[in-house]
PDB file of C-alpha atoms and ligand atoms in Angstrom:
ATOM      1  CA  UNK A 768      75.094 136.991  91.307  1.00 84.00           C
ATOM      2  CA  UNK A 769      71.569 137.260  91.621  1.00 94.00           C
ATOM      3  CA  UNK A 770      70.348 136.181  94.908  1.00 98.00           C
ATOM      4  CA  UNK A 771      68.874 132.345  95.278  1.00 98.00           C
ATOM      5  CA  UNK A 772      66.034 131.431  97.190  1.00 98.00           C
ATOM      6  CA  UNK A 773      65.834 128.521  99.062  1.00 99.00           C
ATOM      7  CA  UNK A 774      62.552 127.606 100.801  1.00 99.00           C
ATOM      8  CA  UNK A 775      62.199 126.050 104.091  1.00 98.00           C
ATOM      9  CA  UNK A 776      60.022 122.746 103.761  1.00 98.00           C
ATOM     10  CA  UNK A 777      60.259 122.662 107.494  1.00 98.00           C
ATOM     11  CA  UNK A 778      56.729 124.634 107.029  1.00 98.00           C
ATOM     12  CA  UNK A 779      55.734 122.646 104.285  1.00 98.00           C
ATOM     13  CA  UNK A 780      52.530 120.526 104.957  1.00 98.00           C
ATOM     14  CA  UNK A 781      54.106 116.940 105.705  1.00 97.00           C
ATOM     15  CA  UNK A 782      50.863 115.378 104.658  1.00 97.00           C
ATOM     16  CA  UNK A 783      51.156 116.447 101.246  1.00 97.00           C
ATOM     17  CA  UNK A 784      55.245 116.626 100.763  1.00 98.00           C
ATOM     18  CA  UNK A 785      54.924 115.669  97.473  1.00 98.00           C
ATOM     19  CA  UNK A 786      52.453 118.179  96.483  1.00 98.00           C
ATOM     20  CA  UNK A 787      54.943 120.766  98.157  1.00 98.00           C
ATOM     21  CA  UNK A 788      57.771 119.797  96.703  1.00 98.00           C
ATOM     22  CA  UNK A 789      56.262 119.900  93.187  1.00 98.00           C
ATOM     23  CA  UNK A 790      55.426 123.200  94.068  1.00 98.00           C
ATOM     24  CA  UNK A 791      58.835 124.034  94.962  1.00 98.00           C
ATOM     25  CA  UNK A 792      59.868 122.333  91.197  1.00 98.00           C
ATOM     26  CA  UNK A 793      57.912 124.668  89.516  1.00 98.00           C
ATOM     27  CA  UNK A 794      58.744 128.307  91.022  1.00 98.00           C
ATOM     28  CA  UNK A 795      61.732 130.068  90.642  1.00 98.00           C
ATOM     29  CA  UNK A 796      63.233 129.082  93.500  1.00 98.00           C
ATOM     30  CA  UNK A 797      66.496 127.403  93.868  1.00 98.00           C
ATOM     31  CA  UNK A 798      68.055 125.223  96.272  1.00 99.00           C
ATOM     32  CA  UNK A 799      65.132 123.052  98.900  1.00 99.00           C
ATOM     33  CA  UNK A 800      66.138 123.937 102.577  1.00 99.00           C
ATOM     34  CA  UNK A 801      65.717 121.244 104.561  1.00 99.00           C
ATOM     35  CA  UNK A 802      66.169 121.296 108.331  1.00 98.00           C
ATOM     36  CA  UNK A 803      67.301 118.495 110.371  1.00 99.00           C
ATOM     37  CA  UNK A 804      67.037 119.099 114.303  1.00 98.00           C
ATOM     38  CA  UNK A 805      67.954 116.263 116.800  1.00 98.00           C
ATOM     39  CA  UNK A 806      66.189 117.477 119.700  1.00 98.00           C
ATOM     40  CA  UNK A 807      70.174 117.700 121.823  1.00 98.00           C
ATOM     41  CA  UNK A 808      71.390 120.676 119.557  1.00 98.00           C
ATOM     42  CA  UNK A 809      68.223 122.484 119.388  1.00 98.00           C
ATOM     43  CA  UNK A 810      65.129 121.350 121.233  1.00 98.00           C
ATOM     44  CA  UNK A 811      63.195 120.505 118.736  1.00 98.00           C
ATOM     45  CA  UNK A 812      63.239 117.415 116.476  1.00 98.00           C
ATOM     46  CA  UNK A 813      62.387 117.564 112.762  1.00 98.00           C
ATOM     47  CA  UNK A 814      62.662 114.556 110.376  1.00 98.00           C
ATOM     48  CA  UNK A 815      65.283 112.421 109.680  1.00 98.00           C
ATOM     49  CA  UNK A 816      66.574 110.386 106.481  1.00 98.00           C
ATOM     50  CA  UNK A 817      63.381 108.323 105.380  1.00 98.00           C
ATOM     51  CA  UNK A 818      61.872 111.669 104.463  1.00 98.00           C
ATOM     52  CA  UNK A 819      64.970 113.282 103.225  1.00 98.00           C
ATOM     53  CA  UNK A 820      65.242 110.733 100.824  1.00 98.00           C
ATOM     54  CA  UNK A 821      61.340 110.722  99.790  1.00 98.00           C
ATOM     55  CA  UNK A 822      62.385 114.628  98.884  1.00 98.00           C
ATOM     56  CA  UNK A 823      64.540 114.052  97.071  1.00 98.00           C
ATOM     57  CA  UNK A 824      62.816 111.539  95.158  1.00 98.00           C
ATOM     58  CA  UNK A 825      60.776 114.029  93.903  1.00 98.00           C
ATOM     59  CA  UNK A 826      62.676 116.960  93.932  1.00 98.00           C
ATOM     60  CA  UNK A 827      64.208 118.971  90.762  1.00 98.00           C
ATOM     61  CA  UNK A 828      66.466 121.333  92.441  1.00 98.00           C
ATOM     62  CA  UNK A 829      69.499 121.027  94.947  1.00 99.00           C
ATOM     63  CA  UNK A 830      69.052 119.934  98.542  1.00 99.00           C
ATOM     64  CA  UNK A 831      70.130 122.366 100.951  1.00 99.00           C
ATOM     65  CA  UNK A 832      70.788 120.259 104.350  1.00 99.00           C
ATOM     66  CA  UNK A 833      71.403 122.453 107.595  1.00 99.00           C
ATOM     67  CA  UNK A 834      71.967 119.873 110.473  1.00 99.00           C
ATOM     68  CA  UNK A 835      71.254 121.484 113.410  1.00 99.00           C
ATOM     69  CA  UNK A 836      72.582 118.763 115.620  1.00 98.00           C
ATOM     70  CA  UNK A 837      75.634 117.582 117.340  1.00 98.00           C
ATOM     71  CA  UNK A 838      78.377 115.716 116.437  1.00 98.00           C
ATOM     72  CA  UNK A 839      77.311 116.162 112.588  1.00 98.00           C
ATOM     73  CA  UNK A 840      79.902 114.039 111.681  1.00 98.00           C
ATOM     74  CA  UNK A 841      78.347 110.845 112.450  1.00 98.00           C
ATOM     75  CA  UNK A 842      76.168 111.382 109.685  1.00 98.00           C
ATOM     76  CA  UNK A 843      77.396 113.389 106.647  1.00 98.00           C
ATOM     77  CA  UNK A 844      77.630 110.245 104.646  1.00 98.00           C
ATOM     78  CA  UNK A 845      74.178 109.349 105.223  1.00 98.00           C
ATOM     79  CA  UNK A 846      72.829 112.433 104.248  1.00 98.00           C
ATOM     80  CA  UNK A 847      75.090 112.517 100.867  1.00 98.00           C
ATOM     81  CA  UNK A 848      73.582 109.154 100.554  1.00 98.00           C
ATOM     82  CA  UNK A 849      70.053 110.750 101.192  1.00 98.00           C
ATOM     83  CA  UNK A 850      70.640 113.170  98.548  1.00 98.00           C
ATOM     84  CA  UNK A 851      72.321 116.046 100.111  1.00 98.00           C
ATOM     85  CA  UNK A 852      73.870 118.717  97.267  1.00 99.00           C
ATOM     86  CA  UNK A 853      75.112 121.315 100.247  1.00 99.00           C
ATOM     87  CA  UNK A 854      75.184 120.395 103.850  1.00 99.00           C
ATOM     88  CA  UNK A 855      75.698 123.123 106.251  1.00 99.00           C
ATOM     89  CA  UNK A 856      77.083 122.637 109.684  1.00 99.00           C
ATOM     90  CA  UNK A 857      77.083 124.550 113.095  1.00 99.00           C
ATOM     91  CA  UNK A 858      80.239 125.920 114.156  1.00 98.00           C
ATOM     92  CA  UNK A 859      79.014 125.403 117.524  1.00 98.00           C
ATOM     93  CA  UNK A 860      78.626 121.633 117.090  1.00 98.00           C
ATOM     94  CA  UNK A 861      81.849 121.102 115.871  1.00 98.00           C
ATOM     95  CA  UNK A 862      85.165 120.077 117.253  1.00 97.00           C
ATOM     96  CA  UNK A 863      87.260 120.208 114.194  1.00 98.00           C
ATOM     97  CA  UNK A 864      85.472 122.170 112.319  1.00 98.00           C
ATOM     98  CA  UNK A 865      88.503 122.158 109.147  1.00 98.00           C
ATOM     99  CA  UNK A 866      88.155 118.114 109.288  1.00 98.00           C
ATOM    100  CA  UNK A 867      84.300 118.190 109.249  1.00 98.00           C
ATOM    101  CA  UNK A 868      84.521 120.276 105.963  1.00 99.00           C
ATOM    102  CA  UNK A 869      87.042 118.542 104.112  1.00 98.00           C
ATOM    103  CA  UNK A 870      85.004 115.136 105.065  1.00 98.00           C
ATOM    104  CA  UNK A 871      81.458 117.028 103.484  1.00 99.00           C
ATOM    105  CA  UNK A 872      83.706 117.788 100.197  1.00 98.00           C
ATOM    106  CA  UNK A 873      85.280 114.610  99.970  1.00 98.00           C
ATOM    107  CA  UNK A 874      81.372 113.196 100.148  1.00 98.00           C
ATOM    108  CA  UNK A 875      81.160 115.574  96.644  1.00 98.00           C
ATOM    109  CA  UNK A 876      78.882 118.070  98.355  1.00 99.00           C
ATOM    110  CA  UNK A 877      79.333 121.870  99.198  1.00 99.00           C
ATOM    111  CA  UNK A 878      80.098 122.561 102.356  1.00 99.00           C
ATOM    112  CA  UNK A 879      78.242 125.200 104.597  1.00 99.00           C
ATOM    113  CA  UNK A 880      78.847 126.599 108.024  1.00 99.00           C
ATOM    114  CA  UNK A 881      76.154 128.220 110.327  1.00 99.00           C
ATOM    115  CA  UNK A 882      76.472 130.557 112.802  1.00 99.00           C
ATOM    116  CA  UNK A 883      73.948 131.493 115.921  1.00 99.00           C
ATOM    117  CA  UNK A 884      72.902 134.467 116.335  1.00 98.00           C
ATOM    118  CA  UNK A 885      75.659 134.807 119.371  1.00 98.00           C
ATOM    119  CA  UNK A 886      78.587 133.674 117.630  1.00 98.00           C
ATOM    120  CA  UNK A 887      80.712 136.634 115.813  1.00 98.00           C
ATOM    121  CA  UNK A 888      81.598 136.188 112.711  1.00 98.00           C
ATOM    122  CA  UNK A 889      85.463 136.492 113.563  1.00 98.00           C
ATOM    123  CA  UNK A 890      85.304 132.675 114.165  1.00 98.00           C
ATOM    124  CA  UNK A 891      85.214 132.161 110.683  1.00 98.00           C
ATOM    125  CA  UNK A 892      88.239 133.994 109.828  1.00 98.00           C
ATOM    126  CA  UNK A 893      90.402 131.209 109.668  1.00 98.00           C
ATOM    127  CA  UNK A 894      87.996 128.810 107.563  1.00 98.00           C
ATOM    128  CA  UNK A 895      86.471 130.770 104.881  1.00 98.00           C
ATOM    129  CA  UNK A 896      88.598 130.562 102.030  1.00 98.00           C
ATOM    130  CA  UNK A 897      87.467 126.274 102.837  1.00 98.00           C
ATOM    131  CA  UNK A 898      83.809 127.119 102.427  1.00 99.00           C
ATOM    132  CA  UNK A 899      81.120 127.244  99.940  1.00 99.00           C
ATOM    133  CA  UNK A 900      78.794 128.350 101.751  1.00 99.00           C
ATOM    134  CA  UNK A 901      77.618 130.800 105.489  1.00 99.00           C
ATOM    135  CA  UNK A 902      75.022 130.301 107.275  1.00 99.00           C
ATOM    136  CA  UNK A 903      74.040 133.170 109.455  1.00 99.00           C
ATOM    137  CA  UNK A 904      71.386 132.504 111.584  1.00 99.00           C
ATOM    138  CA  UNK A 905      68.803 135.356 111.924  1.00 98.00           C
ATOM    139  CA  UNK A 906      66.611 133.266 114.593  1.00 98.00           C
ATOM    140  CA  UNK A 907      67.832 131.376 117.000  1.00 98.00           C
ATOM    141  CA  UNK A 908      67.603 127.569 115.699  1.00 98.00           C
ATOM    142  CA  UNK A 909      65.048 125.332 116.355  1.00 98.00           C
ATOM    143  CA  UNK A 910      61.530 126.950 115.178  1.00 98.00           C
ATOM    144  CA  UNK A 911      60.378 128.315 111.612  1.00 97.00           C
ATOM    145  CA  UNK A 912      57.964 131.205 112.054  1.00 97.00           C
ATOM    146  CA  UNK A 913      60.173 133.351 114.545  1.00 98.00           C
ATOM    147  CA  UNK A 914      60.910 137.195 114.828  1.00 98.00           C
ATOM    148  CA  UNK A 915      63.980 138.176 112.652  1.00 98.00           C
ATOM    149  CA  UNK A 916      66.987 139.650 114.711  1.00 98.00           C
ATOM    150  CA  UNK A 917      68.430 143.022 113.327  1.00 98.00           C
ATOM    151  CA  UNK A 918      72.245 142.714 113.882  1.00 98.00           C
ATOM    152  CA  UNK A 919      71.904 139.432 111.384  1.00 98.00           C
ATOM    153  CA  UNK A 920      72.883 142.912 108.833  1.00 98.00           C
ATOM    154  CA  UNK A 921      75.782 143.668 110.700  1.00 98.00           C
ATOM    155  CA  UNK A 922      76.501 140.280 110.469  1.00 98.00           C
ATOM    156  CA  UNK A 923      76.431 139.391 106.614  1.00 98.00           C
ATOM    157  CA  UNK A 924      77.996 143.009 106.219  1.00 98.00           C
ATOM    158  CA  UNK A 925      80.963 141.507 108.406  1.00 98.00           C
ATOM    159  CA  UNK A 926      81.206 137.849 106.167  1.00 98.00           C
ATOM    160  CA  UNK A 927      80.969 139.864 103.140  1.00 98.00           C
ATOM    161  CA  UNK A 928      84.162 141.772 103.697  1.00 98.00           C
ATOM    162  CA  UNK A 929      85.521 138.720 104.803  1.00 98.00           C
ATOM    163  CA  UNK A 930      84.361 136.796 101.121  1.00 98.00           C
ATOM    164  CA  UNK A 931      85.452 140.131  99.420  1.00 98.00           C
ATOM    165  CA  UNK A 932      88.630 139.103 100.692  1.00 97.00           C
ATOM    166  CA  UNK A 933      89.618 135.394 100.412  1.00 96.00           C
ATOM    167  CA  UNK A 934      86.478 133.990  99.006  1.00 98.00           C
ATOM    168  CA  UNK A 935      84.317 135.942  96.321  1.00 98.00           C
ATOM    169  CA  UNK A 936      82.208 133.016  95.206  1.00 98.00           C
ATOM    170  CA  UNK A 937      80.910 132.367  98.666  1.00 98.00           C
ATOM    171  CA  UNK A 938      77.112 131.693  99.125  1.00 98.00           C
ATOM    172  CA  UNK A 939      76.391 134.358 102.039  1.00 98.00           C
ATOM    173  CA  UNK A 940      72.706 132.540 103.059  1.00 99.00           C
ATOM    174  CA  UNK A 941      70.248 133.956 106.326  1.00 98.00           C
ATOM    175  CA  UNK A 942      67.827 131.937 107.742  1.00 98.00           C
ATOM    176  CA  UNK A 943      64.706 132.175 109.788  1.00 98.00           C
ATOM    177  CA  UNK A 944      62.000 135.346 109.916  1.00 98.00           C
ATOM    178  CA  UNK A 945      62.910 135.756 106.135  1.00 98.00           C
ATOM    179  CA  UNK A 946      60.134 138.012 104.407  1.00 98.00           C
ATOM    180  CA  UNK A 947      59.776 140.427 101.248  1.00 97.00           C
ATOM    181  CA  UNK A 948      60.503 142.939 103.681  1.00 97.00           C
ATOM    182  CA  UNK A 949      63.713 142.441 104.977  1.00 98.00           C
ATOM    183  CA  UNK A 950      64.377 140.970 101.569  1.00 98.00           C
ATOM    184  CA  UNK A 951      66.613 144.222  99.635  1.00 97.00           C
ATOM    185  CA  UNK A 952      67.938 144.943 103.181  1.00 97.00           C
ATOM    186  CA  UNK A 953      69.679 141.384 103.606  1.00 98.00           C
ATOM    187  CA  UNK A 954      70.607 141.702  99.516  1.00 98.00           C
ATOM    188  CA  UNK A 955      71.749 145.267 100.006  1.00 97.00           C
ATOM    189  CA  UNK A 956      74.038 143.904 103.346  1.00 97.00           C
ATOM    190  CA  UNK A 957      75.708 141.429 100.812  1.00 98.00           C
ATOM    191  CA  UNK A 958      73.422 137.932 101.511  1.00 98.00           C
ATOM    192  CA  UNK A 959      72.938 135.680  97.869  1.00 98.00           C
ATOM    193  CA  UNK A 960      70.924 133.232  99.443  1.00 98.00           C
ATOM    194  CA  UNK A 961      67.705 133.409 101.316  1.00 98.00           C
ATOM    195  CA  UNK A 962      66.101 131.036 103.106  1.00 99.00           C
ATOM    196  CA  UNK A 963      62.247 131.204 103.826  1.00 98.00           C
ATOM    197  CA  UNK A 964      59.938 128.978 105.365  1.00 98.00           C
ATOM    198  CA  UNK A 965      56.582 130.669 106.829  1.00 98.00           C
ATOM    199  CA  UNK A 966      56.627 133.251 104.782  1.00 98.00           C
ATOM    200  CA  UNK A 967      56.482 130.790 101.495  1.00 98.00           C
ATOM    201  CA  UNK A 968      54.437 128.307 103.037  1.00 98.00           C
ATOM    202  CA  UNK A 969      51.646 130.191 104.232  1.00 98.00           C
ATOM    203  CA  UNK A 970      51.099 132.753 101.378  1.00 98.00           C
ATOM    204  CA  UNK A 971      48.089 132.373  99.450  1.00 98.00           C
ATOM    205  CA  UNK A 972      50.241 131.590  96.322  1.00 98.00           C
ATOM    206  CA  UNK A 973      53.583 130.402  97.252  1.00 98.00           C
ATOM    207  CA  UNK A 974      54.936 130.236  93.671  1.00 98.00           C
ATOM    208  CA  UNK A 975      54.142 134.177  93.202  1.00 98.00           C
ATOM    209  CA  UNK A 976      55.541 134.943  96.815  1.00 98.00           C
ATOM    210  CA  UNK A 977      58.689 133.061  95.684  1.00 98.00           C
ATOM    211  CA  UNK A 978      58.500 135.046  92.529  1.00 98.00           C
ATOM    212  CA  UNK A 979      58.548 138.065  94.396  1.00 98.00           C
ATOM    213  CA  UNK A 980      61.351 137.156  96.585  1.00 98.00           C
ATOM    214  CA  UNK A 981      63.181 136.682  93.689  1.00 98.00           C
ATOM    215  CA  UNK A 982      62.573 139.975  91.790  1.00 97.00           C
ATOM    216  CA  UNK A 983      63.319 141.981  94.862  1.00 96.00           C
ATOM    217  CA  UNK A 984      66.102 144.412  94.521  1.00 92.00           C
ATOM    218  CA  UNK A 985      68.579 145.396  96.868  1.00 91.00           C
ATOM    219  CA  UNK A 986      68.244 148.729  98.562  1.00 83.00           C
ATOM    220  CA  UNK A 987      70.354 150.402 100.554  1.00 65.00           C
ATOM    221  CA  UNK A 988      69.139 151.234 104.502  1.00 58.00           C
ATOM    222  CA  UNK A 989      68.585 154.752 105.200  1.00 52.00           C
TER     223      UNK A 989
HETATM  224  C1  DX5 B1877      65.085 127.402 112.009  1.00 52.10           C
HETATM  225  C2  DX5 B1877      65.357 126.771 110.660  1.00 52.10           C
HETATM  226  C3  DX5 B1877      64.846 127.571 109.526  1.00 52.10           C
HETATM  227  C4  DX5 B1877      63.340 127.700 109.485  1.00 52.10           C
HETATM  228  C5  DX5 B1877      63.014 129.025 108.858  1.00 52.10           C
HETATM  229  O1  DX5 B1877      65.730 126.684 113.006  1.00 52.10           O
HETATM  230  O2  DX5 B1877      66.761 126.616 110.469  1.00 52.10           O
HETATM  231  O3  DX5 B1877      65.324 127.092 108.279  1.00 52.10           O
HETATM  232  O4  DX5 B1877      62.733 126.666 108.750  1.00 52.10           O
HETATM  233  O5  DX5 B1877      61.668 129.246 109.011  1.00 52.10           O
HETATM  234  P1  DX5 B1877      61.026 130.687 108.916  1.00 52.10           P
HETATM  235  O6  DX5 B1877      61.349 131.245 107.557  1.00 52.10           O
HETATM  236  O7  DX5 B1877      59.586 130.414 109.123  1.00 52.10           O
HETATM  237  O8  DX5 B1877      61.649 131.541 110.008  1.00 52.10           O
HETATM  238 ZN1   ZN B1878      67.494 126.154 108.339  1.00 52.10          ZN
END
């Protein structure tokens, strides 16, 4: 599968969503990230569903909903509602994790786990074969425009054997410090889904930078 890219509008200008997301409509890319933070699970606080549901107003492609709060489950429906296509989760934020997924497919959406840049992938072990889609975090959450952490390869290296075995079709997605140069590394490691936020948003053409994202091939680290 060629990989997708999925651009953050967390960096988008808020002023002008609808100019951004139009933008978004007409590149290559292919799902719109869209990151919800409730100040308790990461202390910051993004947007909630007024705005979720202008995007998708507007918007051509899938939304891609990472809730980076607690106790998501208080809310999946809303966000379906909102227009949600794939809505992610934190492992950390969940008690029963198995429930929380079957509830996000029963909504008719894929359903996504994320994992901080702490948590080992082991934890998933259990879960995968329930999933559509892993989140590894390559920042910690809460910020675009943050340093990328290295062992994020190790990481999607260690969910890809783990897909390999009990879950080929499994979106492997990283987020945060995303650029065209870690771009064939995280490809080469085994990711098919990259999210970027900065690096799209303040490029002097976003649509070519997403282009280029695209195009990139995977290469192998020395
Ligand atoms: C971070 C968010 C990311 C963020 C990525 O908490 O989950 O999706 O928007 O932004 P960049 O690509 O700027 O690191
Ligand atoms: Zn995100």
């Amino acid at each position: 599968m060629k990989h997708l890219i999925a651009p953050s509008i967390l960096a988008a200008n808020f002023a002008h969503l609808q100019h951004d997301i139009e933008m978004i409509n007409q590149s290559e890319a292919d799902w719109i990230h869209v990151d919800i933070m409730d100040g308790m699970f990461v202390p910051n606080i993004s947007f909630g569903f007024p705005v979720v549901e202008a995007v998708n107003r507007y918007a051509t492609k899938p939304l891609d909903v990472h809730l980076m709060i607690v106790d998501p489950d208080r809310y999946l429906k809303a966000f379906a509602n909102a227009g949600a296509s794939i809505i992610t989760v934190h492992i950390e934020a969940c008690t029963h994790l198995h429930r929380t997924v079957q509830a996000i497919k029963e909504l008719g959406c894929k359903a996504g786990v994320a994992l901080n840049p702490h948590t080992p992938v082991s934890l998933l072990e259990d879960i995968i074969a329930d999933l559509d889609l892993v989140l590894i975090m390559s920042v910690n959450p809460g910020f675009g425009g943050q340093k990328f952490i290295h062992n994020t390869y190790k990481k999607i290296a260690q969910v890809k054997a783990l897909a390999d075995a009990s879950n080929p079709s499994l979106y492997i997605e990283v987020d945060g410090g995303v650029n065209l140069q870690n771009t064939p590394q995280l490809v080469a490691a085994g990711a098919n889904a990259l999210v970027a936020g900065n690096f799209v948003f303040t490029s002097e053409h976003p649509i070519d930078t997403i282009a280029q994202m695209k195009a990139a091939s995977p290469v192998l680290s020395a």
